[in-house]
Coordinates of C-alpha atoms in Angstrom, one line a residue:
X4 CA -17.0 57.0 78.9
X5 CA -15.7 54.4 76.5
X6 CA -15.8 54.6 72.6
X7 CA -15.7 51.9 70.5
X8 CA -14.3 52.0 66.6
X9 CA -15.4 49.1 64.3
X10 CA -14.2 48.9 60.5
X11 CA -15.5 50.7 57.6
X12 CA -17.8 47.7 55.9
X13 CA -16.0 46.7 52.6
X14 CA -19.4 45.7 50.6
X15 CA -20.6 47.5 47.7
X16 CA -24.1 47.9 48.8
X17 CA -26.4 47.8 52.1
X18 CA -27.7 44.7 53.0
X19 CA -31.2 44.2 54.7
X20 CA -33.3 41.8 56.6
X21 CA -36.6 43.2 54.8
X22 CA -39.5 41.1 53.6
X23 CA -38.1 40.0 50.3
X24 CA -39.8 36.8 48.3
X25 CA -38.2 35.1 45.2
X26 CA -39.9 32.7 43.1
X27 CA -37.5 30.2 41.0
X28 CA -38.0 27.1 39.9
X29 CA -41.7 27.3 40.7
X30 CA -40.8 27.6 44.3
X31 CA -40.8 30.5 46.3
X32 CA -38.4 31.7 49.1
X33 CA -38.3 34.4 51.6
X34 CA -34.6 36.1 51.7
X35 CA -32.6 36.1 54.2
X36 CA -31.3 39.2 53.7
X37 CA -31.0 41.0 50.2
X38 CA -29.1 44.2 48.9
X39 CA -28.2 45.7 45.6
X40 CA -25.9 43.1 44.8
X41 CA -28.0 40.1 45.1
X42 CA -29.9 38.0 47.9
X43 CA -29.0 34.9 50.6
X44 CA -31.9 32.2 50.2
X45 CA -32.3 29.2 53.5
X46 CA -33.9 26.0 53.3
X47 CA -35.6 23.8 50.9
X48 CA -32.2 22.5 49.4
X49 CA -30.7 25.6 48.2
X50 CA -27.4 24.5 49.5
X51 CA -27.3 21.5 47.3
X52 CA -27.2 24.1 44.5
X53 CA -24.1 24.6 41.8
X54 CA -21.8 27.3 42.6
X55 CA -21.9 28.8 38.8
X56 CA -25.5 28.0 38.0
X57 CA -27.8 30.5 36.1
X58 CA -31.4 31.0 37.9
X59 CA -34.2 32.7 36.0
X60 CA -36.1 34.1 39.0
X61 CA -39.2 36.4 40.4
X62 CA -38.7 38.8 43.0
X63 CA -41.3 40.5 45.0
X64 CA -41.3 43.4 47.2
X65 CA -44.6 43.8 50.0
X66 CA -45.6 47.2 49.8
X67 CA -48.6 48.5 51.5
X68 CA -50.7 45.5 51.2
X69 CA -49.2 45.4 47.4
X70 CA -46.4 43.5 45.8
X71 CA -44.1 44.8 43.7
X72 CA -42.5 42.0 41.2
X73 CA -40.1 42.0 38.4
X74 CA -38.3 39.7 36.8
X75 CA -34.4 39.2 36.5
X76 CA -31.5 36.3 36.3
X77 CA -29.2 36.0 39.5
X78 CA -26.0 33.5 39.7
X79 CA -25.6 31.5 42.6
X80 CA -21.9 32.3 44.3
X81 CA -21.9 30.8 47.1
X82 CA -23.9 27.4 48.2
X83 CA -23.4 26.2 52.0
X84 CA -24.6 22.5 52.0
X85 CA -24.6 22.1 56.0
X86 CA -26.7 25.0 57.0
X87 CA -28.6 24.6 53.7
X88 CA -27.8 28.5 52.4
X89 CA -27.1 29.5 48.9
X90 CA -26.5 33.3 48.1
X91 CA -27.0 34.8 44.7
X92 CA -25.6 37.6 42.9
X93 CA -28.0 39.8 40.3
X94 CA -27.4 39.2 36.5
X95 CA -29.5 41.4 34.8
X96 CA -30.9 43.6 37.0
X97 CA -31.8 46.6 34.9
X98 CA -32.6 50.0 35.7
X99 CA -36.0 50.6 36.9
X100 CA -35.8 47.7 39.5
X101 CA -32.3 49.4 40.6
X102 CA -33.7 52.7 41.1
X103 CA -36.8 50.3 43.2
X104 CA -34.8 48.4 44.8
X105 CA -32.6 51.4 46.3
X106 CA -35.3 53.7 46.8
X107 CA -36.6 50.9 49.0
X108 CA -33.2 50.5 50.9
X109 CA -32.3 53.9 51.6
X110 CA -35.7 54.5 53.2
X111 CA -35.2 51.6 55.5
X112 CA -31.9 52.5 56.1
X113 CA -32.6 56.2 57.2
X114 CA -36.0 54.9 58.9
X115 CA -38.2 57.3 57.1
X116 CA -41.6 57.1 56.4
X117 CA -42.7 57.2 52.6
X118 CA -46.4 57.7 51.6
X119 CA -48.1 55.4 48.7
X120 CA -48.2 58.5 46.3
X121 CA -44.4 59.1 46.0
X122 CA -43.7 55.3 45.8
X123 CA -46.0 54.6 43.0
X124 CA -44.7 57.7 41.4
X125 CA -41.2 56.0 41.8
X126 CA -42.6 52.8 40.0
X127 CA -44.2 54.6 37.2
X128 CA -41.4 57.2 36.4
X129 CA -39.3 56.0 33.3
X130 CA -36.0 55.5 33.1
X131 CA -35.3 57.3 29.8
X132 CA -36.6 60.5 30.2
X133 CA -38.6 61.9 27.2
X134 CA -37.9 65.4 26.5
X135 CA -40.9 68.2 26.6
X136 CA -39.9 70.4 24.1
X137 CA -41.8 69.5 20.7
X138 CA -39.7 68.3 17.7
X139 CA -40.4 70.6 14.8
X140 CA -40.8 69.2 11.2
X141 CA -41.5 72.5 8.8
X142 CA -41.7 71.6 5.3
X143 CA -39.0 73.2 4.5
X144 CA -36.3 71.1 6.8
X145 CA -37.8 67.8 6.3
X146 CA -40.1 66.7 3.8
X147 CA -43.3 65.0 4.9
X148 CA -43.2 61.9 2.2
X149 CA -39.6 60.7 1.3
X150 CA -38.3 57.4 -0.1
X151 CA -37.4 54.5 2.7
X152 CA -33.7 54.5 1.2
X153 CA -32.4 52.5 4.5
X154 CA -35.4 50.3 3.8
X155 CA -34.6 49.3 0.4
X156 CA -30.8 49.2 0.9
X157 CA -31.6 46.0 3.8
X158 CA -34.1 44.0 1.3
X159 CA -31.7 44.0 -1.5
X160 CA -28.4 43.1 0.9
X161 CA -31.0 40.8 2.3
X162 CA -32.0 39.5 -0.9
X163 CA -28.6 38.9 -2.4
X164 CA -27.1 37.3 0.5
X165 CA -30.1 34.6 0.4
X166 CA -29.6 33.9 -2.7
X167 CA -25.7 33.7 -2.6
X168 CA -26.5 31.1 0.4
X169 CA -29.4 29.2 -1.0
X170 CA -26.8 29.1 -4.1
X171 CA -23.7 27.6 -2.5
X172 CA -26.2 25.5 0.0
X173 CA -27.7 24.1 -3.3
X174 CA -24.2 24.0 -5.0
X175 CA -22.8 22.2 -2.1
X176 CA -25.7 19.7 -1.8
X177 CA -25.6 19.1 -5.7
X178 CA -21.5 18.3 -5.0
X179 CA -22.0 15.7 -2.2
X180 CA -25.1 14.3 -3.7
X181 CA -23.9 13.9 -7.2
X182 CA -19.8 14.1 -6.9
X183 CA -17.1 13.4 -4.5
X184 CA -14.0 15.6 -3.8
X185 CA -10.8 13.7 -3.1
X186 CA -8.0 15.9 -2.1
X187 CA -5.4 13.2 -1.2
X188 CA -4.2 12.5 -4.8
X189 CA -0.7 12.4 -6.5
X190 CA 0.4 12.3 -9.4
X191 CA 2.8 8.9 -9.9
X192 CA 5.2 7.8 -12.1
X193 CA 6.9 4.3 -12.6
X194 CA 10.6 4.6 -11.1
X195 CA 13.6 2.6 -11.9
X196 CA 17.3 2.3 -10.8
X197 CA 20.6 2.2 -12.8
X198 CA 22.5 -0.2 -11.8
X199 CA 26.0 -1.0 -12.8
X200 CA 26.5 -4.0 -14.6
X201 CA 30.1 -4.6 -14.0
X202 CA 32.8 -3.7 -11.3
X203 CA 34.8 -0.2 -11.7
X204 CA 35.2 3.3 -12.7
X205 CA 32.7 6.0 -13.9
X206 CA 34.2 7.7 -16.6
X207 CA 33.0 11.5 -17.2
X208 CA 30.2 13.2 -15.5
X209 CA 27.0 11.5 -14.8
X210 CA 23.2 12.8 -16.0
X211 CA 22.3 15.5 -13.4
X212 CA 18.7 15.5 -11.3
X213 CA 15.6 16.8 -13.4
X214 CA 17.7 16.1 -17.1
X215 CA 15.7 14.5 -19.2
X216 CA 16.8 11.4 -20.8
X217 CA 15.3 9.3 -24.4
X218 CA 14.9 5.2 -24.5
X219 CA 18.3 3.4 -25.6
X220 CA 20.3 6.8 -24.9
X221 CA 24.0 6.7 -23.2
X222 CA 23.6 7.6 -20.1
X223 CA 27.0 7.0 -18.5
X224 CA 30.3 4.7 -19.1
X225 CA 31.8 2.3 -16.5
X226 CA 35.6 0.8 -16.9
X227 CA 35.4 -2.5 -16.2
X228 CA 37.6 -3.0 -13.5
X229 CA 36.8 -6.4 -13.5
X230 CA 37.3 -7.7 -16.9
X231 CA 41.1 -5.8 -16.7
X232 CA 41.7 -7.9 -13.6
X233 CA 40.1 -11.2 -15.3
X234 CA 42.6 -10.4 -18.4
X235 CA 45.7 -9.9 -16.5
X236 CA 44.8 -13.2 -13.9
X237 CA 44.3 -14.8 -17.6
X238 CA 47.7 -14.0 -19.1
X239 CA 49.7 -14.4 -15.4
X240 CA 47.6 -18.3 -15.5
X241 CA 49.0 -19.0 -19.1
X242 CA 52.5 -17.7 -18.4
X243 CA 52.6 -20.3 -15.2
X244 CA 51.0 -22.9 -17.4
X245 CA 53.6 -22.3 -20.2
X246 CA 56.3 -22.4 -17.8
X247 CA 54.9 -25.8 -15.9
X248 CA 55.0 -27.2 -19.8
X249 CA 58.6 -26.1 -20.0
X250 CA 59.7 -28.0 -16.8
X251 CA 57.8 -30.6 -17.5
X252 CA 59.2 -31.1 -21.5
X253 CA 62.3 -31.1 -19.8
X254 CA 61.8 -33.6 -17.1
X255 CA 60.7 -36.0 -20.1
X256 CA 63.4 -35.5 -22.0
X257 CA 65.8 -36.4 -19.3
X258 CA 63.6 -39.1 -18.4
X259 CA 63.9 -40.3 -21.9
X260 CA 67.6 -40.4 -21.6
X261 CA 67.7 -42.5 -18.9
X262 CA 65.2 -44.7 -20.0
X263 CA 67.7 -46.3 -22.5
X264 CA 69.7 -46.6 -19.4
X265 CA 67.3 -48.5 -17.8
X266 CA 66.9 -50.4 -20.8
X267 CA 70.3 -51.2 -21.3
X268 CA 70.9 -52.1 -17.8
X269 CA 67.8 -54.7 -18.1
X270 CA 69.3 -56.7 -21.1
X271 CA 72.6 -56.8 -18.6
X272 CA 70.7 -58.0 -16.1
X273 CA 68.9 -60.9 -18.0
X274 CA 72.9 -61.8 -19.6
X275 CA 73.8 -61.9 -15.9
X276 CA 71.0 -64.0 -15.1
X277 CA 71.5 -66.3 -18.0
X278 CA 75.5 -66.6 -17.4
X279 CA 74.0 -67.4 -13.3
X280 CA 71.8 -70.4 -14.9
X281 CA 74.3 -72.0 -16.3
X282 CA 76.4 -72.3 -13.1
X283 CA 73.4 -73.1 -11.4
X284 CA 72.7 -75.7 -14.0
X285 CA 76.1 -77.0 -13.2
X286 CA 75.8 -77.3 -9.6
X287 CA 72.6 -79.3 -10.4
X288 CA 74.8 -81.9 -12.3
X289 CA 77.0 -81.7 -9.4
X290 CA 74.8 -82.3 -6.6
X291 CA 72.8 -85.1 -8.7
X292 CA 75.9 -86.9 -9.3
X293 CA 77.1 -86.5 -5.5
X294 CA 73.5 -88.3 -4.7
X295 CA 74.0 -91.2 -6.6
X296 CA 77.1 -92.0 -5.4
X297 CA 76.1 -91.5 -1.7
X298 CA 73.3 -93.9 -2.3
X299 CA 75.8 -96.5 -3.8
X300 CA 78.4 -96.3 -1.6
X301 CA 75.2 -96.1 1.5
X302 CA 73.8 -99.8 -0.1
X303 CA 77.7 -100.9 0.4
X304 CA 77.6 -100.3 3.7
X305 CA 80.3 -97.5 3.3
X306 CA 78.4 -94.8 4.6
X307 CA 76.1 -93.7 7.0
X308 CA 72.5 -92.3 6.6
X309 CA 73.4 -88.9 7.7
X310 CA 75.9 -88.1 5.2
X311 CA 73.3 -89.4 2.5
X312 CA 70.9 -86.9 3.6
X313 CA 73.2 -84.0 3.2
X314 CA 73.7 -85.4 -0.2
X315 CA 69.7 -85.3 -1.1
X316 CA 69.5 -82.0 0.5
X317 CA 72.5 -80.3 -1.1
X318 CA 70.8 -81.7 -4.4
X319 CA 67.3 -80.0 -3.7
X320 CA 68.7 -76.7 -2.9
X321 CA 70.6 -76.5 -6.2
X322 CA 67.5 -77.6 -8.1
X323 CA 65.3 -74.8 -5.9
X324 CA 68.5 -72.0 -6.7
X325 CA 67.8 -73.1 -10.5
X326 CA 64.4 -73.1 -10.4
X327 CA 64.4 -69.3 -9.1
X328 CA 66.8 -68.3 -11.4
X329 CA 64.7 -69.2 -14.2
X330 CA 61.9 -67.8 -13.2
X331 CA 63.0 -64.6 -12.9
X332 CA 65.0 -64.7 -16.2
X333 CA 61.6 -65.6 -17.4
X334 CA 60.1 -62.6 -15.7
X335 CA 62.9 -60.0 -17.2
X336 CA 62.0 -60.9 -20.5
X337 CA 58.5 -60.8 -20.4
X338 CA 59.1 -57.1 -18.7
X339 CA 61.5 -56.2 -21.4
X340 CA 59.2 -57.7 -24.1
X341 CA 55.9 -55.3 -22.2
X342 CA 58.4 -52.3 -22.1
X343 CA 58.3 -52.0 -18.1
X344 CA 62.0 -52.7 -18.7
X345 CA 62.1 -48.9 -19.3
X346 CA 62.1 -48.9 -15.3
X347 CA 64.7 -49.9 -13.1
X348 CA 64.0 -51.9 -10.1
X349 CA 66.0 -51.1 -7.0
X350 CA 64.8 -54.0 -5.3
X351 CA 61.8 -51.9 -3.3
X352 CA 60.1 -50.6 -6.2
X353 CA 60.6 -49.3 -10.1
X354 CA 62.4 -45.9 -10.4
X355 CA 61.3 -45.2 -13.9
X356 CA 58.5 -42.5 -14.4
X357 CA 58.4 -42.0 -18.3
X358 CA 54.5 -42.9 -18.6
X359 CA 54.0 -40.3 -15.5
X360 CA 55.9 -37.3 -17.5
X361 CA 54.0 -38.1 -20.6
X362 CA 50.6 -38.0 -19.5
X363 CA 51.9 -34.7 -17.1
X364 CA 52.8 -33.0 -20.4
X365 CA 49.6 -33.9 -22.4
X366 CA 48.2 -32.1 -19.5
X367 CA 50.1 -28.9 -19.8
X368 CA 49.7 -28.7 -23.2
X369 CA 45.8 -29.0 -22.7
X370 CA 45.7 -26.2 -20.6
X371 CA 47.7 -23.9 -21.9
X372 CA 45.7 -24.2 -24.9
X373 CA 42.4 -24.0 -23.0
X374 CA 44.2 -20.9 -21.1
X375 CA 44.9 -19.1 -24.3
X376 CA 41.3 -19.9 -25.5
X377 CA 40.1 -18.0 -22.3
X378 CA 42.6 -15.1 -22.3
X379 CA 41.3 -14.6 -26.0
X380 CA 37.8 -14.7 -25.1
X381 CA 38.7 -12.3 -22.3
X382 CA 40.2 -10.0 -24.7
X383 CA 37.2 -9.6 -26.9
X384 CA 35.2 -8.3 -24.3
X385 CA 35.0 -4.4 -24.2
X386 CA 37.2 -2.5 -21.5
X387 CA 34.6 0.5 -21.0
X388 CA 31.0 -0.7 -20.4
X389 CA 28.1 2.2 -21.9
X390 CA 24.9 2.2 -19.8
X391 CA 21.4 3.2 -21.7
X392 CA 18.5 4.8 -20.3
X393 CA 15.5 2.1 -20.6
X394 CA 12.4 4.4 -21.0
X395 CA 11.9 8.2 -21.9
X396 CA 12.1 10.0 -18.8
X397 CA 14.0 12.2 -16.6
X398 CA 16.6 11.5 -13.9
X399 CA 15.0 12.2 -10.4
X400 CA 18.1 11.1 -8.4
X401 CA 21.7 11.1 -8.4
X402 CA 23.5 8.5 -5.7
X403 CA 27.0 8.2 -7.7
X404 CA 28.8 10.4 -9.6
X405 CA 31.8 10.7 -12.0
X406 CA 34.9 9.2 -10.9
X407 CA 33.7 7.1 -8.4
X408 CA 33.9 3.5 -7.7
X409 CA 31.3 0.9 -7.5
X410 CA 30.4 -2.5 -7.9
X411 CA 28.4 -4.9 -9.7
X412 CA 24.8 -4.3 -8.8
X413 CA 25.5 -0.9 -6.6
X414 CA 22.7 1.5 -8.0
X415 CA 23.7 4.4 -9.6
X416 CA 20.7 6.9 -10.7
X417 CA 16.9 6.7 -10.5
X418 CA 15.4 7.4 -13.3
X419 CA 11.1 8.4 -13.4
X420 CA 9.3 7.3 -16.7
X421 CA 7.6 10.4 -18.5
X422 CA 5.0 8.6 -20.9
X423 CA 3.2 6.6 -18.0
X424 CA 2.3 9.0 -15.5
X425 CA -0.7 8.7 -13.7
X426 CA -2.8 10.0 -10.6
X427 CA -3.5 7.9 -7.9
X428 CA -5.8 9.0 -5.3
X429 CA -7.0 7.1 -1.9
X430 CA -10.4 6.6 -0.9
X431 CA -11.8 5.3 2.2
X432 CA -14.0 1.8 2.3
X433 CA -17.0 3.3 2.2
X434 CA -16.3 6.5 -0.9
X435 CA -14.8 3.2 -3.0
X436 CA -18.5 1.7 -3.5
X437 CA -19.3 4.9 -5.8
X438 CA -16.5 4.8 -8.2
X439 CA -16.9 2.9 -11.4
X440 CA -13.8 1.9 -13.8
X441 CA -14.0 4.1 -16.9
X442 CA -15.9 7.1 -15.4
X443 CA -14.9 10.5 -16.3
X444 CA -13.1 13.1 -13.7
X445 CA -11.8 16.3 -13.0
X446 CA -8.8 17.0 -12.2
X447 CA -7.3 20.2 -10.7
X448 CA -3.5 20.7 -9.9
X449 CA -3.1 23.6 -7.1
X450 CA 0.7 23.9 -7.6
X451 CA -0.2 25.3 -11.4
X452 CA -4.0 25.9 -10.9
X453 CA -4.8 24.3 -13.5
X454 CA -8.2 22.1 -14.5
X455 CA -7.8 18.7 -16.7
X456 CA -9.8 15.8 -17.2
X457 CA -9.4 12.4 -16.6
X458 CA -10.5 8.6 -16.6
X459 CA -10.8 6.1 -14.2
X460 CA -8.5 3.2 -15.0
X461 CA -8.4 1.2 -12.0
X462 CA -10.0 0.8 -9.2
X463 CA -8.9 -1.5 -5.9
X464 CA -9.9 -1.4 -2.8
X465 CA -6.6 -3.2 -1.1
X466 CA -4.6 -2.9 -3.4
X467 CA -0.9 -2.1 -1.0
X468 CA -1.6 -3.5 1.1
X469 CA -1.9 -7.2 0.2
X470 CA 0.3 -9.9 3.1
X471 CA 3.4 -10.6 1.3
X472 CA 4.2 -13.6 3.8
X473 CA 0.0 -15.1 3.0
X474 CA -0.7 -13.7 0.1
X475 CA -4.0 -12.4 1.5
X476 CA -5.8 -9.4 1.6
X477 CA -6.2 -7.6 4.8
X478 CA -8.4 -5.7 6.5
X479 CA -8.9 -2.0 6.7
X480 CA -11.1 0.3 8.7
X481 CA -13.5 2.4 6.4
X482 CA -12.7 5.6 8.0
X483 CA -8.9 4.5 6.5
X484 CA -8.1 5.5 2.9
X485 CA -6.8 2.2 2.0
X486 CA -8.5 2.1 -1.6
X487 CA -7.1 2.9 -4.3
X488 CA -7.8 4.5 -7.5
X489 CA -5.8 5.2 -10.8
X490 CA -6.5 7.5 -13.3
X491 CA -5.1 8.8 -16.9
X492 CA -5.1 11.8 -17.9
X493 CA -7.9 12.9 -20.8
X494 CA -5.9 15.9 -22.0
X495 CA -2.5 17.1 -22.0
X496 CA 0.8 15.5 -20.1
X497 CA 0.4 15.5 -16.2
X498 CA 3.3 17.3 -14.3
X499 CA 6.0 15.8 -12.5
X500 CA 5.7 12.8 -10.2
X501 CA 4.5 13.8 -6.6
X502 CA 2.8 16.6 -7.8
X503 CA -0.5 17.1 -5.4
X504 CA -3.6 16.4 -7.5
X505 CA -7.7 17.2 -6.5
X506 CA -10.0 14.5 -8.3
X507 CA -13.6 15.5 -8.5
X508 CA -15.5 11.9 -9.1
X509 CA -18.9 11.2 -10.6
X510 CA -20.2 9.8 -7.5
X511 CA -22.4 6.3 -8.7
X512 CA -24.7 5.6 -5.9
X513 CA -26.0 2.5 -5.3
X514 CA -28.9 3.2 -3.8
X515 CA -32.0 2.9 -6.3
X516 CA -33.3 6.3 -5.2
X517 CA -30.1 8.6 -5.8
X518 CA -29.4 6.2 -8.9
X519 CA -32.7 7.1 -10.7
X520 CA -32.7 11.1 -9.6
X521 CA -29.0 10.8 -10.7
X522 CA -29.7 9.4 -14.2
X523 CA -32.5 12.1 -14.4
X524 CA -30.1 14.9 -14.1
X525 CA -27.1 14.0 -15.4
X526 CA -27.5 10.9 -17.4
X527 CA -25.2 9.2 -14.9
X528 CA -25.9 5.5 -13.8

């Protein structure tokens, strides 16, 4: 004899092949096979069904020639698109249909045979049972009128909390009807920086962050580095300038001197040229009488041509050596008589330089004086240099400080004006159209929680963010808050600059309708 052993079955419940019909969707199937759990549904697309879906269905059990139908949801777990199957899994399957539904099963599964009476019974019996024994109410442990305490207690929680939310719902639609909350505000202040006017030192200690600081007050001292430098370059220039004069007084004296040399050797050159003329003069005579006699003795017959022509020619060179000689006497006294006799010719050019000196000297003495002009100018400039604040304020950054070096134009502090501080708050494209210069505003500083009130002083809609290369306004989304809008403060000083700042705005419709209900309530145009 052979025995077989199968596997315990892992599933929850039984599962059956009995007539079981579900209605969803307005269609109705008959189950494949169903159990506790849920049910497997074939045919008429059930596979093209979404794992995860939610079915509202109707599911009937044949009972005797009677169905038995309640309702339920089931999820579909499983969906099987090529043999067109979808299984389900019960949602809310409560307790009467469980009790059903398992009556129904266990009968099947033992095979037992169930008369009509003891199903219906089944059907009809409630789940909660009710219990028999009667619940006494004497007088005496519970009164027979009392006063619905419970009842009461749930109208007025009831009441107040409709009218807290009708309240704030009315509140809130009055707000966005009728005003506009801006949270992205600051408080701004114009900012400047020190910077130093000259080249050098700070001397002492420099204004530290948050002091506060009046208009035309000292706020720090520079030595000027540079005017010390410019002094001493000054004097070192004169003292080379007075020295160049020195030399060059010198050179002209000397220069002097041996201009009388030069002088005196001119008058002994036009004596030697003189004494020269006369010889020359001489040799004329000479040579004129040697002609005349050769042209006598050459009409004689006594000699020839030749020696006649050496005569003529000896004759014309003495007259051109004569000629020359008085020319340039005549040249030395006009020299002498101009004063270029005062320079000495060594046959290439003059070696004299007296008229040079002079006008080198004039120079000199020119700039020395216009050196010691400057240095004396220098001098009445002021060594240490005292910087003043420009505005009442307070000093909201410190880049240098005491001792330190820096240069002409390096910024030192930042300094934030006090008296013209203002809030500036962004607005989109679209919240800009309801804001109207000179309207009041409310203002409400969380850092201090503190309420003030304010005015509208300007309103732009690009104002930042204009081209700088065009010069043209660009533009912006309206879901971008690039408008702007500055306001002053009604009441007392605002607080320090970059301080966050609420603004509740009158909101100025444009619309005709919201115009005239606004004007009705609050005056507001």
């Amino acid at each position: 004899m052979y025995i077989k052993r199968e596997r315990p079955s892992q599933r929850l419940h039984h599962r059956v092949t009995a007539p079981f019909r579900v209605t969803m969707d307005g269609t109705s199937f008959d189950a494949f096979d169903w159990s506790l759990g849920g049910f497997r549904l074939a045919g008429s697309g059930c596979g093209t069904l979404e794992t995860g879906a939610e079915k509202k269905v109707f599911c009937t059990i044949p009972f005797q020639n009677f169905d038995i139908t309640f309702e339920t949801r089931a999820k579909v777990i499983r969906a099987d698109d090529g043999n067109d199957e979808a299984a389900f899994r019960f949602m809310e399957l409560g307790d009467r249909e469980s009790a059903l539904m398992q009556h129904f099963i266990e009968d099947l599964v033992r095979g037992s045979m169930t008369d009509v009476e003891d199903t219906i019974l089944r059907i009809d019996t409630p789940v909660t049972p009710v219990p028999t024994k009667p619940d006494p109410n004497p007088v005496g442990q519970m009164p027979v009128r009392r006063w619905p305490i419970k009842q009461i207690v749930m109208t007025l929680f009831y009441f107040v909390l409709g009218a807290v939310v009708f309240g704030y719902v009315g509140v809130y639609i009055f707000a966005t009807l009728f005003r506009m909350e801006v949270p992205s505000a600051v408080v701004s202040a114009e900012r400047m920086q020190v910077t130093a006017p000259v080249s050098g030192q700070i001397l002492g200690a420099t204004p530290q962050p948050d002091a506060t600081v009046v208009s035309g007050g000292p706020l720090l001292r520079i030595r000027n580095e540079e005017q010390m430098r410019d002094v001493s370059r000054a004097r070192i220039d004169l003292k080379t300038a007075q020295a160049e004069l020195v030399a060059s007084q010198k050179l002209l004296a000397e220069e002097k001197l041996r201009t009388e040399g030069y002088r005196m050797v001119a008058e002994n050159n036009i004596r030697q040229a003189e004494s020269q003329l006369h010889g020359l003069k001489l040799a004329v005579d000479a040579a004129d009488l040697k002609k005349e006699r050769f042209q006598t003795l050459f009409g004689k017959g006594l000699v020839i041509q030749e020696d006649l022509d050496m005569a003529e020619l000896e004759h014309a060179e003495a007259a051109s050596e004569l000629e020359r000689k008085q020319i340039h006497i005549a040249e030395l006294k006009v020299l002498m008589q101009s004063g270029e006799t005062t320079q000495l010719y060594n046959g290439s050019g003059f070696a004299g330089r007296l008229p040079e000196m002079e006008a080198d000297v004039k120079r000199l003495e020119e700039e020395v004086a216009a050196r010691k002009s400057h240095l004396a100018q220098l001098q009445t400039r002021k060594d240490v240099v005292q910087v003043a604040s420009p505005f009442n304020g307070r000093v909201a950054q410190v880049l240098l400080n005491g001792g330190a070096m820096v240069k002409a134009g390096e910024p030192i502090l930042t300094l934030e004006e006090s008296d013209g501080r203002k809030v500036t708050a962004f607005l989109t494209q679209d919240e800009i159209d309801d804001i109207r210069v000179g309207s009041a505003a409310k203002l409400y500083v969380p850092s201090a929680n503190k309420w003030m009130s304010a005015t509208v002083e300007k309103v732009s809609r690009t104002d930042g963010f204009i081209d700088e290369v065009t010069q043209m306004h660009r533009f912006r989304a309206p879901d971008s808050r690039s408008a702007k809008v500055v306001l002053t403060s009604a009441e007392d000083a605002l607080p320090e600059a970059g301080t966050p700042v609420t603004v509740y705005f009158e909101r100025h419709r444009a619309n005709t309708v919201f115009r005239t209900v606004s004007g009705f309530l609050g005056g507001q145009s």
